[in-house]
Tab-separated table of C-alpha atoms in Angstrom:
chain	number	residue	atom	x	y	z
C	11	UNK	CA	-68.994	46.181	-16.758
C	12	UNK	CA	-69.082	48.280	-13.898
C	13	UNK	CA	-65.726	49.202	-12.072
C	14	UNK	CA	-66.098	48.338	-7.646
C	15	UNK	CA	-63.717	50.447	-6.462
C	16	UNK	CA	-64.470	48.860	-2.672
C	17	UNK	CA	-62.717	45.837	-4.352
C	18	UNK	CA	-60.554	47.438	-5.912
C	19	UNK	CA	-59.257	48.859	-2.899
C	20	UNK	CA	-59.629	46.002	-1.013
C	21	UNK	CA	-57.164	43.713	-3.319
C	22	UNK	CA	-54.607	47.201	-2.915
C	23	UNK	CA	-54.862	46.575	0.226
C	24	UNK	CA	-53.968	42.875	0.268
C	25	UNK	CA	-50.924	43.224	-1.900
C	26	UNK	CA	-49.505	45.749	-0.021
C	27	UNK	CA	-50.461	43.900	3.145
C	28	UNK	CA	-49.031	41.096	2.076
C	29	UNK	CA	-45.857	42.615	-0.418
C	30	UNK	CA	-41.923	41.172	0.155
C	31	UNK	CA	-39.916	43.504	1.854
C	32	UNK	CA	-36.167	41.033	1.497
C	33	UNK	CA	-34.230	42.286	-1.506
C	34	UNK	CA	-31.326	41.290	-2.631
C	35	UNK	CA	-28.217	41.756	-3.320
C	36	UNK	CA	-25.076	40.522	-5.403
C	37	UNK	CA	-21.453	41.990	-5.490
C	38	UNK	CA	-20.111	41.594	-9.673
C	39	UNK	CA	-17.176	42.273	-11.066
C	40	UNK	CA	-16.024	42.296	-15.224
C	41	UNK	CA	-13.062	40.036	-16.017
C	42	UNK	CA	-10.500	42.524	-17.714
C	43	UNK	CA	-8.351	39.895	-18.591
C	44	UNK	CA	-8.256	35.625	-18.929
C	45	UNK	CA	-5.497	33.826	-20.343
C	46	UNK	CA	-3.375	30.907	-18.873
C	47	UNK	CA	-6.065	30.142	-16.124
C	48	UNK	CA	-5.942	33.254	-14.888
C	49	UNK	CA	-8.458	35.897	-14.804
C	50	UNK	CA	-7.742	39.732	-13.574
C	51	UNK	CA	-11.746	40.831	-11.948
C	52	UNK	CA	-11.698	44.874	-11.524
C	53	UNK	CA	-15.506	45.685	-8.838
C	54	UNK	CA	-14.962	43.432	-6.318
C	55	UNK	CA	-14.050	45.938	-3.556
C	56	UNK	CA	-14.871	43.248	-0.864
C	57	UNK	CA	-13.799	40.159	-2.392
C	58	UNK	CA	-12.298	38.178	0.367
C	59	UNK	CA	-7.971	36.530	0.213
C	60	UNK	CA	-9.538	32.431	-0.437
C	61	UNK	CA	-13.130	34.322	-1.411
C	62	UNK	CA	-14.438	32.042	-4.006
C	63	UNK	CA	-15.876	33.346	-6.968
C	64	UNK	CA	-18.319	32.165	-10.280
C	65	UNK	CA	-17.621	33.523	-13.448
C	66	UNK	CA	-20.793	31.632	-15.394
C	67	UNK	CA	-20.189	28.497	-17.334
C	68	UNK	CA	-19.387	26.573	-14.195
C	69	UNK	CA	-15.963	27.658	-13.543
C	70	UNK	CA	-14.709	28.865	-9.830
C	71	UNK	CA	-12.041	31.223	-9.545
C	72	UNK	CA	-10.800	31.303	-6.002
C	73	UNK	CA	-8.948	35.526	-5.522
C	74	UNK	CA	-5.261	34.743	-4.853
C	75	UNK	CA	-4.592	38.669	-5.617
C	76	UNK	CA	-6.005	41.740	-4.118
C	77	UNK	CA	-3.976	44.850	-5.996
C	78	UNK	CA	-6.311	48.183	-4.894
C	79	UNK	CA	-8.971	48.342	-8.426
C	80	UNK	CA	-7.994	44.307	-9.339
C	81	UNK	CA	-8.495	40.962	-8.115
C	82	UNK	CA	-5.964	37.956	-9.747
C	83	UNK	CA	-7.432	34.959	-9.777
C	84	UNK	CA	-6.641	31.419	-10.346
C	85	UNK	CA	-9.400	29.849	-12.515
C	86	UNK	CA	-10.314	26.073	-11.623
C	87	UNK	CA	-11.924	25.306	-14.833
C	88	UNK	CA	-11.455	25.612	-18.773
C	89	UNK	CA	-11.363	29.331	-19.354
C	90	UNK	CA	-12.871	28.866	-23.093
C	91	UNK	CA	-15.809	30.257	-22.570
C	92	UNK	CA	-14.503	33.316	-20.475
C	93	UNK	CA	-14.079	36.805	-21.911
C	94	UNK	CA	-13.190	39.760	-21.573
C	95	UNK	CA	-15.973	41.985	-19.757
C	96	UNK	CA	-18.151	38.691	-18.465
C	97	UNK	CA	-19.378	38.768	-15.379
C	98	UNK	CA	-17.969	37.706	-11.503
C	99	UNK	CA	-19.757	37.137	-8.562
C	100	UNK	CA	-18.945	35.849	-5.300
C	101	UNK	CA	-20.003	34.023	-3.436
C	102	UNK	CA	-18.954	34.966	-0.233
C	103	UNK	CA	-17.739	32.268	1.199
C	104	UNK	CA	-14.177	30.647	1.130
C	105	UNK	CA	-12.343	27.574	0.097
C	106	UNK	CA	-13.906	24.900	1.387
C	107	UNK	CA	-14.387	21.286	1.162
C	108	UNK	CA	-16.475	18.494	2.710
C	109	UNK	CA	-15.687	16.846	5.555
C	110	UNK	CA	-16.563	13.459	8.036
C	111	UNK	CA	-17.743	9.780	6.975
C	112	UNK	CA	-19.745	11.961	3.819
C	113	UNK	CA	-16.018	11.932	2.609
C	114	UNK	CA	-15.100	8.389	3.816
C	115	UNK	CA	-14.413	5.693	0.953
C	116	UNK	CA	-15.060	8.575	-2.023
C	117	UNK	CA	-12.401	9.704	-4.566
C	118	UNK	CA	-12.416	13.504	-5.005
C	119	UNK	CA	-11.113	16.117	-6.625
C	120	UNK	CA	-10.223	19.323	-5.072
C	121	UNK	CA	-13.189	20.941	-3.649
C	122	UNK	CA	-14.814	17.949	-3.138
C	123	UNK	CA	-16.624	17.197	-5.781
C	124	UNK	CA	-17.178	12.779	-6.221
C	125	UNK	CA	-15.176	11.351	-9.637
C	126	UNK	CA	-15.943	8.084	-9.122
C	127	UNK	CA	-18.970	7.721	-10.211
C	128	UNK	CA	-20.647	7.271	-6.911
C	129	UNK	CA	-23.136	9.723	-6.894
C	130	UNK	CA	-23.080	13.011	-4.759
C	131	UNK	CA	-22.445	13.970	-1.155
C	132	UNK	CA	-25.241	13.488	0.873
C	133	UNK	CA	-25.835	16.397	3.443
C	134	UNK	CA	-21.388	16.458	4.484
C	135	UNK	CA	-20.545	19.142	6.967
C	136	UNK	CA	-18.079	22.258	5.280
C	137	UNK	CA	-14.807	23.051	6.177
C	138	UNK	CA	-12.212	25.166	4.973
C	139	UNK	CA	-8.964	24.653	3.498
C	140	UNK	CA	-7.198	27.037	5.589
C	141	UNK	CA	-6.896	26.819	9.114
C	142	UNK	CA	-5.065	28.364	11.531
C	143	UNK	CA	-2.270	25.445	13.005
C	144	UNK	CA	-2.636	23.493	17.049
C	145	UNK	CA	-1.078	26.208	19.434
C	146	UNK	CA	1.655	25.412	21.528
C	147	UNK	CA	-0.007	24.328	24.186
C	148	UNK	CA	-3.402	22.697	22.409
C	149	UNK	CA	-0.632	19.816	21.618
C	150	UNK	CA	1.307	17.527	23.294
C	151	UNK	CA	5.049	15.749	22.718
C	152	UNK	CA	4.047	12.339	20.243
C	153	UNK	CA	3.898	8.959	22.712
C	154	UNK	CA	1.752	6.240	20.150
C	155	UNK	CA	3.742	4.821	17.384
C	156	UNK	CA	1.691	4.932	13.884
C	157	UNK	CA	3.154	1.534	12.566
C	158	UNK	CA	3.406	1.440	8.847
C	159	UNK	CA	3.660	-2.729	8.553
C	160	UNK	CA	7.570	-2.284	6.863
C	161	UNK	CA	10.854	-3.577	8.941
C	162	UNK	CA	12.836	-0.999	7.940
C	163	UNK	CA	10.835	1.943	9.071
C	164	UNK	CA	8.808	0.749	12.422
C	165	UNK	CA	12.690	-0.377	13.853
C	166	UNK	CA	14.886	2.109	12.627
C	167	UNK	CA	12.840	4.745	11.217
C	168	UNK	CA	10.073	5.089	14.217
C	169	UNK	CA	6.618	7.438	13.122
C	170	UNK	CA	4.603	8.351	16.174
C	171	UNK	CA	1.210	9.896	15.445
C	172	UNK	CA	0.863	13.338	15.113
C	173	UNK	CA	4.547	13.275	13.660
C	174	UNK	CA	5.597	14.352	9.816
C	175	UNK	CA	7.946	12.450	7.702
C	176	UNK	CA	8.986	12.551	4.949
C	177	UNK	CA	9.245	10.344	2.388
C	178	UNK	CA	12.191	11.694	-0.290
C	179	UNK	CA	14.154	9.634	-2.667
C	180	UNK	CA	14.086	9.193	-6.948
C	181	UNK	CA	11.300	9.202	-9.327
C	182	UNK	CA	9.916	4.594	-9.352
C	183	UNK	CA	12.074	3.732	-6.327
C	184	UNK	CA	8.509	2.937	-4.285
C	185	UNK	CA	8.051	6.238	-2.397
C	186	UNK	CA	4.534	5.602	-3.139
C	187	UNK	CA	4.565	2.396	-1.647
C	188	UNK	CA	4.883	2.726	1.435
C	189	UNK	CA	3.144	4.987	1.694
C	190	UNK	CA	0.370	2.925	0.685
C	191	UNK	CA	2.111	0.149	2.647
C	192	UNK	CA	0.945	2.290	6.220
C	193	UNK	CA	-2.357	3.066	4.772
C	194	UNK	CA	-3.198	-0.352	3.886
C	195	UNK	CA	-1.374	-1.221	8.168
C	196	UNK	CA	-3.941	0.915	9.635
C	197	UNK	CA	-6.413	-1.609	8.932
C	198	UNK	CA	-8.300	-1.952	12.270
C	199	UNK	CA	-6.552	0.412	14.211
C	200	UNK	CA	-9.484	3.334	14.036
C	201	UNK	CA	-7.151	5.508	12.010
C	202	UNK	CA	-8.870	7.466	9.281
C	203	UNK	CA	-6.291	7.938	6.042
C	204	UNK	CA	-6.463	10.326	3.146
C	205	UNK	CA	-4.135	10.209	-0.591
C	206	UNK	CA	-3.673	12.784	-1.616
C	207	UNK	CA	-2.444	13.363	-5.185
C	208	UNK	CA	-1.368	15.992	-6.836
C	209	UNK	CA	0.545	15.736	-10.507
C	210	UNK	CA	0.106	12.426	-10.738
C	211	UNK	CA	-0.626	10.708	-14.007
C	212	UNK	CA	-4.983	9.619	-13.289
C	213	UNK	CA	-3.562	5.902	-14.219
C	214	UNK	CA	-1.373	6.244	-11.482
C	215	UNK	CA	-3.066	7.784	-9.633
C	216	UNK	CA	-6.304	4.308	-10.373
C	217	UNK	CA	-3.661	0.854	-9.579
C	218	UNK	CA	-3.277	3.545	-6.290
C	219	UNK	CA	-6.748	3.115	-5.265
C	220	UNK	CA	-6.892	-0.003	-7.168
C	221	UNK	CA	-4.046	-1.641	-4.335
C	222	UNK	CA	-6.634	0.660	-1.200
C	223	UNK	CA	-9.924	-1.237	-3.167
C	224	UNK	CA	-8.372	-4.378	-3.010
C	225	UNK	CA	-6.788	-4.339	0.752
C	226	UNK	CA	-9.805	-3.472	1.671
C	227	UNK	CA	-8.028	0.046	2.379
C	228	UNK	CA	-10.816	1.959	0.447
C	229	UNK	CA	-13.318	2.067	4.232
C	230	UNK	CA	-11.494	4.163	5.744
C	231	UNK	CA	-9.899	5.810	3.456
C	232	UNK	CA	-10.965	9.301	1.606
C	233	UNK	CA	-8.586	9.567	-2.205
C	234	UNK	CA	-8.049	12.943	-3.343
C	235	UNK	CA	-7.087	13.894	-6.695
C	236	UNK	CA	-6.135	17.066	-8.617
C	237	UNK	CA	-4.190	15.223	-11.649
C	238	UNK	CA	-1.106	16.186	-13.812
C	239	UNK	CA	-3.915	17.616	-16.057
C	240	UNK	CA	-5.873	19.198	-14.255
C	241	UNK	CA	-5.272	23.091	-13.391
C	242	UNK	CA	-3.093	24.680	-11.042
C	243	UNK	CA	-5.513	26.016	-8.762
C	244	UNK	CA	-6.495	23.003	-8.229
C	245	UNK	CA	-2.411	20.975	-8.000
C	246	UNK	CA	-2.037	23.992	-5.754
C	247	UNK	CA	-5.825	23.620	-3.272
C	248	UNK	CA	-5.206	19.938	-3.268
C	249	UNK	CA	-3.200	18.689	-0.036
C	250	UNK	CA	-4.921	21.647	1.655
C	251	UNK	CA	-7.946	20.098	1.348
C	252	UNK	CA	-7.028	16.564	2.423
C	253	UNK	CA	-5.747	18.423	5.196
C	254	UNK	CA	-8.916	19.747	6.660
C	255	UNK	CA	-10.282	16.541	5.527
C	256	UNK	CA	-8.224	15.235	8.447
C	257	UNK	CA	-8.390	17.910	10.611
C	258	UNK	CA	-12.026	17.062	10.779
C	259	UNK	CA	-10.941	13.345	12.562
C	260	UNK	CA	-8.158	15.233	14.540
C	261	UNK	CA	-10.218	17.906	16.234
C	262	UNK	CA	-12.925	14.661	17.673
C	263	UNK	CA	-10.850	13.008	19.102
C	264	UNK	CA	-9.901	10.691	16.184
C	265	UNK	CA	-6.883	10.187	14.719
C	266	UNK	CA	-6.184	10.578	10.665
C	267	UNK	CA	-3.015	9.895	8.465
C	268	UNK	CA	-2.695	12.036	5.511
C	269	UNK	CA	-0.161	10.582	2.348
C	270	UNK	CA	0.837	13.984	0.540
C	271	UNK	CA	1.993	12.392	-2.960
C	272	UNK	CA	3.870	15.124	-3.586
C	273	UNK	CA	4.687	18.111	-2.077
C	274	UNK	CA	7.670	19.078	-5.092
C	275	UNK	CA	4.579	19.276	-7.559
C	276	UNK	CA	3.055	20.979	-5.278
C	277	UNK	CA	5.189	23.393	-5.384
C	278	UNK	CA	5.573	23.067	-9.118
C	279	UNK	CA	2.306	24.320	-9.264
C	280	UNK	CA	1.773	27.508	-7.038
C	281	UNK	CA	4.746	28.316	-8.677
C	282	UNK	CA	3.547	28.523	-11.876
C	283	UNK	CA	0.531	29.766	-10.493
C	284	UNK	CA	2.430	33.190	-8.075
C	285	UNK	CA	4.720	34.071	-12.083
C	286	UNK	CA	1.292	34.170	-13.879
C	287	UNK	CA	-0.210	36.424	-11.346
C	288	UNK	CA	3.565	38.787	-12.322
C	289	UNK	CA	4.632	37.742	-8.373
C	290	UNK	CA	8.525	38.604	-7.594
C	291	UNK	CA	10.761	35.005	-8.726
C	292	UNK	CA	12.515	34.121	-5.676
C	293	UNK	CA	15.634	31.591	-5.599
C	294	UNK	CA	14.214	28.633	-8.735
C	295	UNK	CA	11.447	31.448	-9.818
C	296	UNK	CA	10.059	30.205	-6.713
C	297	UNK	CA	7.980	32.933	-4.430
C	298	UNK	CA	10.035	34.282	-1.496
C	299	UNK	CA	6.765	32.542	-0.339
C	300	UNK	CA	7.362	29.341	-1.052
C	301	UNK	CA	8.760	28.205	2.750
C	302	UNK	CA	5.286	29.192	3.328
C	303	UNK	CA	3.139	27.646	1.244
C	304	UNK	CA	4.450	24.010	2.806
C	305	UNK	CA	4.941	24.978	6.302
C	306	UNK	CA	1.500	25.871	6.906
C	307	UNK	CA	0.524	23.181	5.139
C	308	UNK	CA	2.976	21.109	7.498
C	309	UNK	CA	2.505	22.597	11.411
C	310	UNK	CA	-0.920	21.521	11.240
C	311	UNK	CA	-0.318	17.638	11.480
C	312	UNK	CA	-0.335	17.202	15.190
C	313	UNK	CA	-1.227	15.396	18.611
C	314	UNK	CA	-3.512	17.179	20.862
C	315	UNK	CA	-4.109	17.420	23.955
C	316	UNK	CA	-5.743	15.434	26.621
C	317	UNK	CA	-8.498	18.625	26.814
C	318	UNK	CA	-9.081	18.997	22.877
C	319	UNK	CA	-9.878	15.253	23.093
C	320	UNK	CA	-6.444	13.879	22.704
C	321	UNK	CA	-6.869	12.822	18.632
C	322	UNK	CA	-4.120	13.037	15.715
C	323	UNK	CA	-2.767	14.536	12.512
C	324	UNK	CA	-0.082	12.730	10.230
C	325	UNK	CA	1.795	13.776	8.155
C	326	UNK	CA	3.838	11.483	5.458
C	327	UNK	CA	4.917	14.763	3.382
C	328	UNK	CA	6.187	12.921	-0.615
C	329	UNK	CA	9.513	14.759	-2.208
C	330	UNK	CA	10.818	13.985	-5.143
C	331	UNK	CA	14.861	14.149	-5.910
C	332	UNK	CA	16.526	15.112	-9.111
C	333	UNK	CA	19.318	11.975	-9.344
C	334	UNK	CA	19.501	12.146	-5.346
C	335	UNK	CA	20.221	15.522	-4.463
C	336	UNK	CA	19.031	15.745	-1.414
C	337	UNK	CA	20.440	19.201	-0.683
C	338	UNK	CA	18.523	21.236	-3.249
C	339	UNK	CA	15.027	23.655	-2.376
C	340	UNK	CA	12.168	22.610	-2.462
C	341	UNK	CA	13.707	19.659	-0.010
C	342	UNK	CA	15.674	20.957	2.279
C	343	UNK	CA	13.212	23.372	3.054
C	344	UNK	CA	10.886	20.505	3.867
C	345	UNK	CA	13.700	18.928	5.272
C	346	UNK	CA	13.562	21.572	7.485
C	347	UNK	CA	10.129	21.598	8.331
C	348	UNK	CA	9.443	17.437	8.966
C	349	UNK	CA	10.643	15.370	12.236
C	350	UNK	CA	12.355	13.483	9.335
C	351	UNK	CA	12.738	12.115	6.730
C	352	UNK	CA	13.395	8.278	5.365
C	353	UNK	CA	15.491	8.418	2.116
C	354	UNK	CA	14.735	5.718	-0.392
C	355	UNK	CA	18.504	5.631	-2.247
C	356	UNK	CA	17.934	4.350	-5.936
C	357	UNK	CA	21.516	2.061	-5.943
C	358	UNK	CA	20.299	0.258	-3.203
C	359	UNK	CA	16.697	-0.688	-5.327
C	360	UNK	CA	18.412	-1.393	-8.465
C	361	UNK	CA	20.452	-3.719	-6.468
C	362	UNK	CA	17.420	-5.778	-4.879
C	363	UNK	CA	17.019	-4.162	-1.857
C	364	UNK	CA	13.355	-2.566	-1.320
C	365	UNK	CA	12.304	-0.882	-0.104
C	366	UNK	CA	15.194	0.785	-0.476
C	367	UNK	CA	16.177	2.616	2.555
C	368	UNK	CA	19.485	4.706	2.858
C	369	UNK	CA	19.635	3.967	6.735
C	370	UNK	CA	21.930	6.111	7.135
C	371	UNK	CA	20.266	9.416	5.597
C	372	UNK	CA	16.824	7.919	7.766
C	373	UNK	CA	15.941	9.584	10.657
C	374	UNK	CA	13.552	10.269	12.953
C	375	UNK	CA	13.583	12.972	14.891
C	376	UNK	CA	10.943	11.508	17.329
C	377	UNK	CA	13.025	8.663	18.080
C	378	UNK	CA	11.523	6.106	20.320
C	379	UNK	CA	8.208	7.955	21.988
C	380	UNK	CA	7.484	6.885	19.014
C	381	UNK	CA	8.867	2.608	19.640
C	382	UNK	CA	7.180	-0.041	22.032
C	383	UNK	CA	8.504	-1.402	24.655
C	384	UNK	CA	9.655	-4.871	22.526
C	385	UNK	CA	10.917	-2.739	18.856
C	386	UNK	CA	13.061	-0.738	21.489
C	387	UNK	CA	13.948	-4.049	23.148
C	388	UNK	CA	14.955	-5.691	19.800
C	389	UNK	CA	15.688	-2.198	17.084
C	390	UNK	CA	18.300	-1.209	20.003
C	391	UNK	CA	21.686	-2.393	18.596
C	392	UNK	CA	19.540	-3.132	14.789
C	393	UNK	CA	21.465	0.644	13.990
C	394	UNK	CA	24.745	0.576	14.887
C	395	UNK	CA	24.681	-3.404	13.969
C	396	UNK	CA	24.572	-1.955	10.447
C	397	UNK	CA	26.762	0.960	11.113
C	398	UNK	CA	29.566	-0.895	11.543
C	399	UNK	CA	28.575	-3.388	8.717
C	400	UNK	CA	28.816	-0.844	5.815
C	401	UNK	CA	31.461	0.766	7.359
C	402	UNK	CA	33.241	-3.349	7.772
C	403	UNK	CA	31.994	-3.462	4.317
C	404	UNK	CA	34.331	-0.724	2.584
C	405	UNK	CA	37.251	-2.040	4.628
C	406	UNK	CA	37.367	-4.704	2.448
C	407	UNK	CA	36.846	-4.520	-0.256
C	408	UNK	CA	40.358	-3.391	-0.411
C	409	UNK	CA	41.005	-6.708	0.091
C	410	UNK	CA	42.941	-6.810	3.248
C	411	UNK	CA	43.033	-9.493	6.043
C	412	UNK	CA	39.948	-9.483	8.560
C	413	UNK	CA	39.928	-11.111	11.764
C	414	UNK	CA	37.616	-13.223	13.053
C	415	UNK	CA	35.998	-10.725	14.838
C	416	UNK	CA	35.236	-8.721	11.915
C	417	UNK	CA	34.211	-11.196	9.946
C	418	UNK	CA	31.437	-12.053	12.512
C	419	UNK	CA	30.501	-8.449	12.225
C	420	UNK	CA	30.164	-9.090	8.056
C	421	UNK	CA	28.809	-12.123	8.880
C	422	UNK	CA	24.937	-10.886	10.829
C	423	UNK	CA	25.459	-7.472	8.971
C	424	UNK	CA	24.637	-9.376	5.762
C	425	UNK	CA	21.626	-11.438	7.636
C	426	UNK	CA	19.962	-8.197	8.789
C	427	UNK	CA	20.593	-6.255	5.791
C	428	UNK	CA	17.858	-9.491	4.431
C	429	UNK	CA	16.367	-9.520	7.129
C	430	UNK	CA	14.892	-5.691	6.346
C	431	UNK	CA	13.531	-6.267	2.786
C	432	UNK	CA	10.496	-6.868	2.038
C	433	UNK	CA	8.522	-7.291	-0.354
C	434	UNK	CA	5.426	-4.443	-2.002
C	435	UNK	CA	2.206	-4.298	0.438
C	436	UNK	CA	3.184	-7.080	2.400
C	437	UNK	CA	2.446	-4.814	5.856
C	438	UNK	CA	3.224	-6.924	9.011
C	439	UNK	CA	2.134	-6.457	12.595
C	440	UNK	CA	4.684	-5.171	14.935
C	441	UNK	CA	4.366	-9.209	16.861
C	442	UNK	CA	5.563	-10.183	13.190
C	443	UNK	CA	8.706	-7.598	12.754
C	444	UNK	CA	9.256	-8.578	17.089
C	445	UNK	CA	10.082	-11.670	16.162
C	446	UNK	CA	11.776	-10.745	12.793
C	447	UNK	CA	14.056	-9.197	13.876
C	448	UNK	CA	15.334	-10.376	17.338
C	449	UNK	CA	16.042	-13.493	15.014
C	450	UNK	CA	19.137	-12.184	12.973
C	451	UNK	CA	19.963	-9.866	16.710
C	452	UNK	CA	20.041	-12.080	19.054
C	453	UNK	CA	22.940	-14.167	16.409
C	454	UNK	CA	20.298	-16.380	15.696
C	455	UNK	CA	20.735	-15.992	11.902
C	456	UNK	CA	24.510	-16.714	11.949
C	457	UNK	CA	24.878	-19.967	11.067
C	458	UNK	CA	21.540	-19.375	8.241
C	459	UNK	CA	22.547	-18.952	4.653
C	460	UNK	CA	22.066	-15.106	3.583
C	461	UNK	CA	20.170	-15.942	0.323
C	462	UNK	CA	17.500	-18.136	3.102
C	463	UNK	CA	17.432	-15.489	5.370
C	464	UNK	CA	13.798	-13.619	4.363
C	465	UNK	CA	12.909	-17.329	3.842
C	466	UNK	CA	13.694	-18.661	7.206
C	467	UNK	CA	12.105	-15.627	9.155
C	468	UNK	CA	8.804	-15.187	6.997
C	469	UNK	CA	8.335	-19.416	7.961
C	470	UNK	CA	9.341	-19.274	11.752
C	471	UNK	CA	7.035	-16.606	11.846
C	472	UNK	CA	4.832	-18.722	10.546
C	473	UNK	CA	5.236	-22.259	13.111
C	474	UNK	CA	5.251	-19.274	16.397
C	475	UNK	CA	1.622	-18.382	14.872
C	476	UNK	CA	0.391	-21.717	15.071
C	477	UNK	CA	2.458	-23.148	17.699
C	478	UNK	CA	2.440	-20.435	20.461
C	479	UNK	CA	0.006	-17.473	19.089
C	480	UNK	CA	-0.903	-17.148	22.383
C	481	UNK	CA	3.129	-15.298	22.515
C	482	UNK	CA	1.811	-13.942	19.680
C	483	UNK	CA	-0.568	-12.034	20.345
C	484	UNK	CA	0.919	-10.640	24.316
C	485	UNK	CA	3.582	-9.503	22.177
C	486	UNK	CA	0.569	-7.155	19.531
C	487	UNK	CA	-0.937	-6.832	22.183
C	488	UNK	CA	1.008	-5.186	25.504
C	489	UNK	CA	3.617	-3.987	23.478
C	490	UNK	CA	6.571	-5.803	25.361
C	491	UNK	CA	8.843	-8.373	24.458
C	492	UNK	CA	9.648	-9.277	28.198
C	493	UNK	CA	12.386	-12.019	29.687
C	494	UNK	CA	9.943	-15.369	29.234
C	495	UNK	CA	8.899	-14.687	26.558
C	496	UNK	CA	12.972	-13.989	24.505
C	497	UNK	CA	13.792	-17.334	25.798
C	498	UNK	CA	10.554	-19.967	24.777
C	499	UNK	CA	11.944	-17.716	21.308
C	500	UNK	CA	14.942	-19.020	21.728
C	501	UNK	CA	14.131	-22.646	22.287
C	502	UNK	CA	12.439	-22.615	19.548
C	503	UNK	CA	13.861	-21.187	16.707
C	504	UNK	CA	16.074	-23.657	18.287
C	505	UNK	CA	13.989	-26.722	17.222
C	506	UNK	CA	12.131	-24.255	14.205
C	507	UNK	CA	16.136	-24.570	12.938
C	508	UNK	CA	15.879	-28.468	12.935
C	509	UNK	CA	13.587	-28.512	10.963
C	510	UNK	CA	13.958	-25.745	8.257
C	511	UNK	CA	17.329	-26.880	7.787
C	512	UNK	CA	15.507	-29.824	6.025
C	513	UNK	CA	13.554	-27.850	4.504
C	514	UNK	CA	15.278	-25.634	2.594
């Protein structure tokens, strides 16, 4: 075989010409210790705070402690296959989640990975879970209501778009039910909802998802799950993933509602991470930045100015108390951050008053700014009437003789209390709430037996929807109850009483 120098020369020249000069460089480190969901890594000098790290074996971690030579990372998966000396690679991106319409209607984990069996997400926009909250100049005061469909809330502790309203109470008092009702009531209101479950049993989360799906709410809702069996790192990240998804819609000029269920378990997960990372403990072994943990989360809820598109992000954080103690560490922290609280009383719950909202301890610091004119008109004296009723009732327990005016106050207070009772997962339209409360404050229920009040107001709303649907639509669309409409209601309630007396 003859060797031809010119052919060899041509081949070498072609290879030199086509040689790809691109090269890649990965910054890698080594695990020096791993256990309890925490890994210490040596050799990642350029790593960023909250950057994701690839540990191999399908395990991802997040860099939380940046020390001089060592990085402390929280693992978001099983550490059983990891060992000392294993290679760790930087992923060169801050922890982020998919946002936008792609995640609507899906159940995802704290990293935005689908866990509902509905297949992988398509090309979704990614957004960092940690973002700076909008500044003062970028905001405007809360001025639009976001109706929950629950009479006791919309009338007495109204919530506005961009507000942060805490739901607080002992376990099994209906906190999640209120949040789910609020989500169900957003149907047709052009509000995207995100329900974040932190540290919950997966069976409980499954029931919530089924309820949302049955009510048609999954069409506009995303569920973010970090269950009780998930690593603490995922439970720590879940609320930030949820708020990032909501912020995307807010910055597009839309409206979003985020429920954090619940931040007590979120604080416990962060305490676990902090202690394992050997951060100094403080009160109740929580780290010193536990307040900042929740303030930087909840401050991201806002009503943006018109120049920023006028979008809003409303937050409903949930906190569980022990034996009704709202003065403990985490509840007082979150109460000081939020714009009011809805307090659920276990005594009221077991007495059959549901939703078990304690009107005396519940407050909205936004107040009438988040109410329509109609609701302001009918609920203006409601809180005062209920406060006087509670005072008179406690006084009457001593067996004192009561004058006629006091008896009237107690009589009306009993009926107003009955009006505020509401069945679970039955949110009401604003117009229906206005009609029911108007019947009570105008004195039309004073001669109705207390145990028939709920039946009466339900029947009256159906009666008005059949007889005068235009009035209902007018109240719903205008948000006002004028003098003419009030007079019409006065006449119709008298007419309905005649029929109700026969039915009852």
